Amino acid sequence: MIPMLDRLDRSRTDVVLIVDDVPDNLSLLHDALDEAGYTVLVATHGEAALQRASQSVPDIILLDALMPGMDGFEVARRLKAQPETSHIPIVFMTGLTETEHVVAAFDAGGVDYVTKPIRPREVLARIVSHMASARQARQARNALDAFGHASMTVRLSDGRVMWQTPLARKLLQQYFETPETVAPDELVAWLRQVTPSALADMATGKPPPSWLVQQGGRRLSFALHEPTGDDNWLLVMRETSDEAAIEALTQELKLTAREGEVLYWVVKGKTNRDIGDILGTSPATVKKQLEHVFAKLGVETRTAAAGLAMSRVGQLKMR
């Protein structure tokens, strides 16, 4: 039994957590999964399942629906409420086939269910299918993070964050004082305002609605992407800053560092005197640097320089 995440070699094997209070079921599934090449973790009750999932973050969970004490439905709800485990696919194992129990399994966050007595080959087939879907979703989220676009899903009815990428979690913590599982009140209010017409607008080619938060020289934008369920919406977040925009200007337009700073503040609508105060120099020096910028860009006015900068550097559009 391998309890800690840092002891699991995920480059070679996927990790499956089996939760069942019946030893025979655990043994049957453990042997079948182990033989198929998976790393297998086990838990025999709800509390142990929550602890093991939090520590090891398995790739998929096989969860018994009915157990003494905390049942599988409650375990699933708690796992889905925690950002670090909310993305894990849960396949329920149950002897109950009545509609109400099947519905309860999906309501609790399950992606599928298998009925007892357990048939290992069926379970393996379900695991392969759901693991592939989960891996694609994880790769997509990681790709967004890698390009500076964090993502998250928010449930409108209660403002709960259903899942989020690591970068999204970090940005929310930096900009807002809210629990990890709760979206900021002002963000939820904006979502409730724009979502009724968002789908129709986007279907006609209009850009998705966006919301911007500013913190000093840093800005965090939220773009509405698409619904992921009846009440859930996917948001893509992106952070920009004065420093990042200046660097982008400097590189894109082949300016010196100081010329990039001057042009950036021109784009922001500042006068030469304002820019001199910001940069700790004289208005005359700013004027001379701006003349160099005009010559390099092939323009003659501040307005033309600002327009060219905004057309070439996307970050400047988030003002």
Coordinates of C-alpha atoms in Angstrom, one line a residue:
M1 CA 0.0 0.0 0.0
I2 CA 1.5 3.3 -1.1
P3 CA 0.2 6.3 0.8
M4 CA 2.1 9.3 -0.4
L5 CA 1.9 11.0 -3.8
D6 CA 5.7 11.6 -4.0
R7 CA 6.3 7.8 -3.9
L8 CA 4.1 7.1 -7.0
D9 CA 5.9 7.0 -10.3
R10 CA 3.2 8.3 -12.6
S11 CA 5.4 8.3 -15.7
R12 CA 5.0 4.6 -15.9
T13 CA 1.5 3.8 -14.5
D14 CA -1.9 5.2 -13.7
V15 CA -3.1 5.1 -10.1
V16 CA -6.5 3.6 -9.2
L17 CA -8.0 3.9 -5.7
I18 CA -10.5 1.2 -4.8
V19 CA -12.9 1.9 -1.9
D20 CA -14.9 -1.0 -0.5
D21 CA -15.6 -2.5 2.9
V22 CA -15.7 -6.1 1.6
P23 CA -12.2 -7.7 1.5
D24 CA -13.2 -10.2 -1.2
N25 CA -14.2 -7.3 -3.5
L26 CA -10.9 -5.5 -2.8
S27 CA -8.8 -8.6 -3.5
L28 CA -10.6 -9.4 -6.8
L29 CA -10.2 -5.9 -8.1
H30 CA -6.7 -5.4 -6.8
D31 CA -5.4 -8.5 -8.5
A32 CA -7.1 -7.7 -11.8
L33 CA -5.9 -4.1 -11.9
D34 CA -2.4 -5.0 -10.7
E35 CA -2.1 -7.6 -13.5
A36 CA -3.3 -4.9 -16.0
G37 CA -0.4 -2.7 -15.0
Y38 CA -2.1 -0.2 -12.7
T39 CA -0.8 1.1 -9.3
V40 CA -3.5 0.1 -6.9
L41 CA -4.4 1.9 -3.6
V42 CA -7.2 0.6 -1.3
A43 CA -9.4 2.1 1.4
T44 CA -12.0 0.2 3.4
H45 CA -14.2 3.1 4.7
G46 CA -15.1 6.6 3.8
E47 CA -12.7 8.6 6.0
A48 CA -9.8 6.5 4.8
A49 CA -10.9 7.1 1.2
L50 CA -10.9 10.9 1.6
Q51 CA -7.4 10.8 3.3
R52 CA -5.9 8.5 0.6
A53 CA -7.4 10.5 -2.2
S54 CA -6.1 13.8 -0.8
Q55 CA -2.6 12.4 -0.2
S56 CA -2.2 10.4 -3.5
V57 CA -4.6 12.2 -5.9
P58 CA -5.4 9.0 -7.9
D59 CA -6.2 9.1 -11.6
I60 CA -9.6 7.3 -11.0
I61 CA -11.6 6.0 -8.1
L62 CA -13.7 2.9 -7.8
L63 CA -16.1 3.7 -5.0
D64 CA -18.6 1.4 -3.2
A65 CA -21.9 3.1 -2.9
L66 CA -23.0 1.5 0.4
M67 CA -20.6 1.3 3.3
P68 CA -21.0 1.5 7.0
G69 CA -20.6 5.0 8.4
M70 CA -20.0 7.4 5.5
D71 CA -21.5 6.0 2.4
G72 CA -20.0 6.4 -1.1
F73 CA -22.4 9.2 -2.1
E74 CA -21.1 11.4 0.7
V75 CA -17.5 10.4 0.0
A76 CA -18.0 11.5 -3.7
R77 CA -19.6 14.8 -2.7
R78 CA -16.7 15.6 -0.4
L79 CA -14.1 14.7 -3.1
K80 CA -15.9 16.9 -5.6
A81 CA -16.0 19.8 -3.1
Q82 CA -12.2 19.8 -2.8
P83 CA -10.3 21.5 -5.7
E84 CA -7.4 19.1 -5.5
T85 CA -9.6 16.0 -5.9
S86 CA -12.6 17.5 -7.8
H87 CA -11.3 16.4 -11.2
I88 CA -10.9 12.7 -10.4
P89 CA -13.4 10.5 -12.2
I90 CA -15.4 8.4 -9.8
V91 CA -17.0 5.1 -10.9
F92 CA -19.5 3.8 -8.4
M93 CA -19.8 0.1 -7.6
T94 CA -23.2 -0.9 -6.4
G95 CA -25.7 -3.7 -6.2
L96 CA -28.5 -1.1 -6.4
T97 CA -30.0 -0.6 -9.8
E98 CA -33.1 1.3 -8.9
T99 CA -33.3 4.6 -10.8
E100 CA -33.1 6.7 -7.6
H101 CA -29.8 5.1 -6.7
V102 CA -28.4 5.5 -10.1
V103 CA -29.4 9.2 -10.1
A104 CA -27.9 9.6 -6.7
A105 CA -24.6 8.3 -8.0
F106 CA -24.5 10.8 -10.8
D107 CA -25.8 13.7 -8.6
A108 CA -22.9 13.0 -6.2
G109 CA -20.4 13.5 -9.0
G110 CA -19.9 10.0 -10.4
V111 CA -19.1 9.6 -14.1
D112 CA -20.3 5.9 -14.3
Y113 CA -21.4 2.9 -12.3
V114 CA -20.9 -0.9 -12.4
T115 CA -23.2 -3.3 -10.7
K116 CA -22.2 -6.1 -8.3
P117 CA -21.2 -8.8 -8.4
I118 CA -18.1 -7.2 -9.9
R119 CA -16.9 -8.4 -13.3
P120 CA -13.2 -7.3 -13.6
R121 CA -13.2 -7.2 -17.4
E122 CA -16.1 -4.7 -17.4
V123 CA -14.5 -2.6 -14.7
L124 CA -11.2 -2.5 -16.7
A125 CA -13.0 -1.4 -19.8
R126 CA -14.8 1.4 -18.0
I127 CA -11.5 2.6 -16.4
V128 CA -9.7 2.8 -19.8
S129 CA -12.5 4.9 -21.2
H130 CA -12.9 7.3 -18.4
M131 CA -9.1 7.6 -17.8
A132 CA -8.6 8.6 -21.4
S133 CA -11.2 11.4 -21.1
A134 CA -9.7 12.6 -17.8
R135 CA -6.2 12.6 -19.3
Q136 CA -7.4 14.7 -22.3
A137 CA -9.1 17.2 -19.9
R138 CA -6.0 17.4 -17.7
Q139 CA -3.7 18.0 -20.7
A140 CA -6.0 20.7 -21.9
R141 CA -6.0 22.4 -18.5
N142 CA -2.2 22.1 -18.3
A143 CA -1.8 23.6 -21.8
L144 CA -3.9 26.6 -20.8
D145 CA -1.7 27.1 -17.7
A146 CA 1.4 26.8 -19.8
F147 CA 0.4 29.7 -22.1
G148 CA -0.8 31.9 -19.2
H149 CA -4.5 31.1 -19.6
A150 CA -5.8 29.6 -16.4
S151 CA -9.2 28.0 -16.4
M152 CA -12.0 27.2 -13.9
T153 CA -15.6 26.0 -13.8
V154 CA -18.1 27.9 -11.7
R155 CA -21.6 26.6 -10.6
L156 CA -23.9 29.6 -10.8
S157 CA -26.6 28.4 -8.4
D158 CA -24.2 28.6 -5.4
G159 CA -21.0 30.2 -6.8
R160 CA -19.0 27.1 -6.1
V161 CA -15.8 26.4 -8.0
M162 CA -16.2 22.9 -9.4
W163 CA -12.6 22.6 -10.7
Q164 CA -9.7 24.8 -11.5
T165 CA -6.2 24.6 -12.9
P166 CA -3.3 25.2 -10.5
L167 CA -2.6 28.6 -12.1
A168 CA -6.3 29.6 -11.7
R169 CA -6.1 28.7 -8.0
K170 CA -3.0 30.7 -7.5
L171 CA -4.4 33.8 -9.3
L172 CA -7.7 33.7 -7.3
Q173 CA -5.8 33.5 -4.1
Q174 CA -3.7 36.5 -5.1
Y175 CA -6.6 38.7 -6.2
F176 CA -9.4 37.7 -3.9
E177 CA -9.9 36.7 -0.2
T178 CA -12.2 33.8 -0.7
P179 CA -12.0 30.1 0.1
E180 CA -10.5 27.9 -2.7
T181 CA -13.9 26.3 -3.5
V182 CA -15.9 29.5 -3.7
A183 CA -15.9 32.0 -6.5
P184 CA -15.7 35.7 -5.6
D185 CA -19.1 37.3 -5.1
E186 CA -18.5 40.0 -7.7
L187 CA -17.5 37.4 -10.3
V188 CA -20.6 35.3 -9.7
A189 CA -22.8 38.5 -9.9
W190 CA -21.2 39.3 -13.3
L191 CA -21.7 35.7 -14.5
R192 CA -25.4 35.8 -13.6
Q193 CA -25.8 39.0 -15.5
V194 CA -24.1 37.9 -18.8
T195 CA -24.9 34.2 -19.1
P196 CA -28.6 34.5 -20.1
S197 CA -27.6 36.1 -23.5
A198 CA -24.0 34.8 -23.8
L199 CA -24.7 31.7 -25.8
A200 CA -26.8 33.5 -28.4
D201 CA -24.3 36.3 -28.7
M202 CA -21.3 33.9 -29.1
A203 CA -23.3 31.9 -31.7
T204 CA -23.5 35.0 -33.9
G205 CA -19.7 35.5 -33.8
K206 CA -19.6 38.1 -31.0
P207 CA -16.5 37.8 -28.7
P208 CA -17.2 36.1 -25.4
P209 CA -18.1 38.5 -22.5
S210 CA -15.2 39.4 -20.3
W211 CA -14.6 40.9 -16.9
L212 CA -11.5 42.7 -15.7
V213 CA -10.0 43.1 -12.2
Q214 CA -7.1 45.5 -11.6
Q215 CA -4.7 45.3 -8.7
G216 CA -2.0 48.0 -8.9
G217 CA -0.2 47.5 -12.2
R218 CA -1.6 43.9 -12.6
R219 CA -4.8 43.0 -14.3
L220 CA -6.8 39.7 -14.3
S221 CA -9.3 39.1 -17.0
F222 CA -12.1 36.5 -17.0
A223 CA -13.5 35.4 -20.4
L224 CA -16.7 33.4 -20.5
H225 CA -15.9 30.3 -22.6
E226 CA -18.8 27.8 -22.6
P227 CA -21.3 25.9 -20.4
T228 CA -20.1 22.6 -19.1
G229 CA -23.5 21.6 -17.7
D230 CA -26.9 22.9 -16.9
D231 CA -25.6 25.3 -14.3
N232 CA -21.8 25.2 -14.8
W233 CA -19.7 27.6 -16.9
L234 CA -16.1 27.5 -18.0
L235 CA -14.0 30.6 -17.6
V236 CA -10.6 31.3 -19.0
M237 CA -8.4 33.7 -17.0
R238 CA -5.4 35.7 -18.0
E239 CA -3.1 38.0 -16.1
T240 CA -1.3 40.9 -17.5
S241 CA 0.9 43.6 -15.9
D242 CA 2.6 46.9 -16.8
E243 CA 6.0 45.2 -16.7
A244 CA 4.9 42.3 -19.0
A245 CA 3.3 44.7 -21.5
I246 CA 6.4 46.9 -21.5
E247 CA 8.6 43.9 -22.1
A248 CA 6.3 42.8 -25.0
L249 CA 6.4 46.2 -26.5
T250 CA 10.2 46.4 -26.3
Q251 CA 10.7 43.0 -28.0
E252 CA 7.9 43.3 -30.6
L253 CA 8.8 46.8 -31.8
K254 CA 12.6 46.5 -31.2
L255 CA 12.8 49.4 -28.8
T256 CA 15.1 50.1 -26.0
A257 CA 13.8 49.4 -22.5
R258 CA 13.3 53.1 -21.8
E259 CA 11.6 53.7 -25.2
G260 CA 9.3 50.8 -24.4
E261 CA 8.3 52.3 -21.1
V262 CA 7.7 55.7 -22.7
L263 CA 5.5 54.2 -25.4
Y264 CA 3.6 52.1 -22.9
W265 CA 2.6 55.2 -20.9
V266 CA 1.7 57.0 -24.1
V267 CA -0.7 54.2 -24.9
K268 CA -2.1 54.6 -21.4
G269 CA -2.9 58.3 -22.2
K270 CA -0.2 59.9 -20.1
T271 CA 1.3 63.3 -21.0
N272 CA 5.1 63.9 -21.3
R273 CA 5.0 65.5 -17.9
D274 CA 3.1 62.5 -16.4
I275 CA 5.6 60.1 -17.9
G276 CA 8.5 62.1 -16.6
D277 CA 7.1 61.9 -13.1
I278 CA 6.5 58.1 -13.4
L279 CA 10.0 57.4 -14.8
G280 CA 11.8 60.0 -12.7
T281 CA 13.0 62.1 -15.7
S282 CA 12.2 65.4 -17.4
P283 CA 9.5 66.1 -19.9
A284 CA 12.2 67.2 -22.4
T285 CA 13.9 63.8 -22.1
V286 CA 10.6 62.0 -22.6
K287 CA 10.0 64.1 -25.7
K288 CA 13.4 63.2 -27.1
Q289 CA 12.8 59.4 -26.4
L290 CA 9.4 59.7 -28.0
E291 CA 11.0 61.1 -31.2
H292 CA 13.2 58.1 -31.3
V293 CA 10.1 55.9 -31.0
F294 CA 8.3 57.7 -33.8
A295 CA 11.4 57.3 -36.1
K296 CA 11.6 53.5 -35.3
L297 CA 7.9 53.0 -35.9
G298 CA 7.6 55.2 -39.0
V299 CA 4.9 57.4 -37.5
E300 CA 4.5 61.1 -36.7
T301 CA 2.0 61.4 -33.9
R302 CA 1.3 60.0 -30.4
T303 CA -2.0 58.6 -31.6
A304 CA -0.4 56.7 -34.5
A305 CA 2.3 55.3 -32.2
A306 CA -0.3 54.2 -29.7
G307 CA -2.5 52.6 -32.4
L308 CA 0.4 50.7 -33.9
A309 CA 1.5 49.5 -30.4
M310 CA -2.0 48.2 -29.6
S311 CA -2.4 46.4 -32.9
R312 CA 0.9 44.6 -32.5
V313 CA 0.8 43.8 -28.7
G314 CA -2.4 42.1 -27.6
Q315 CA -1.8 42.7 -23.9
L316 CA -2.3 46.4 -24.4
K317 CA -5.9 45.8 -25.3
M318 CA -6.6 44.9 -21.7
R319 CA -6.6 48.5 -20.4

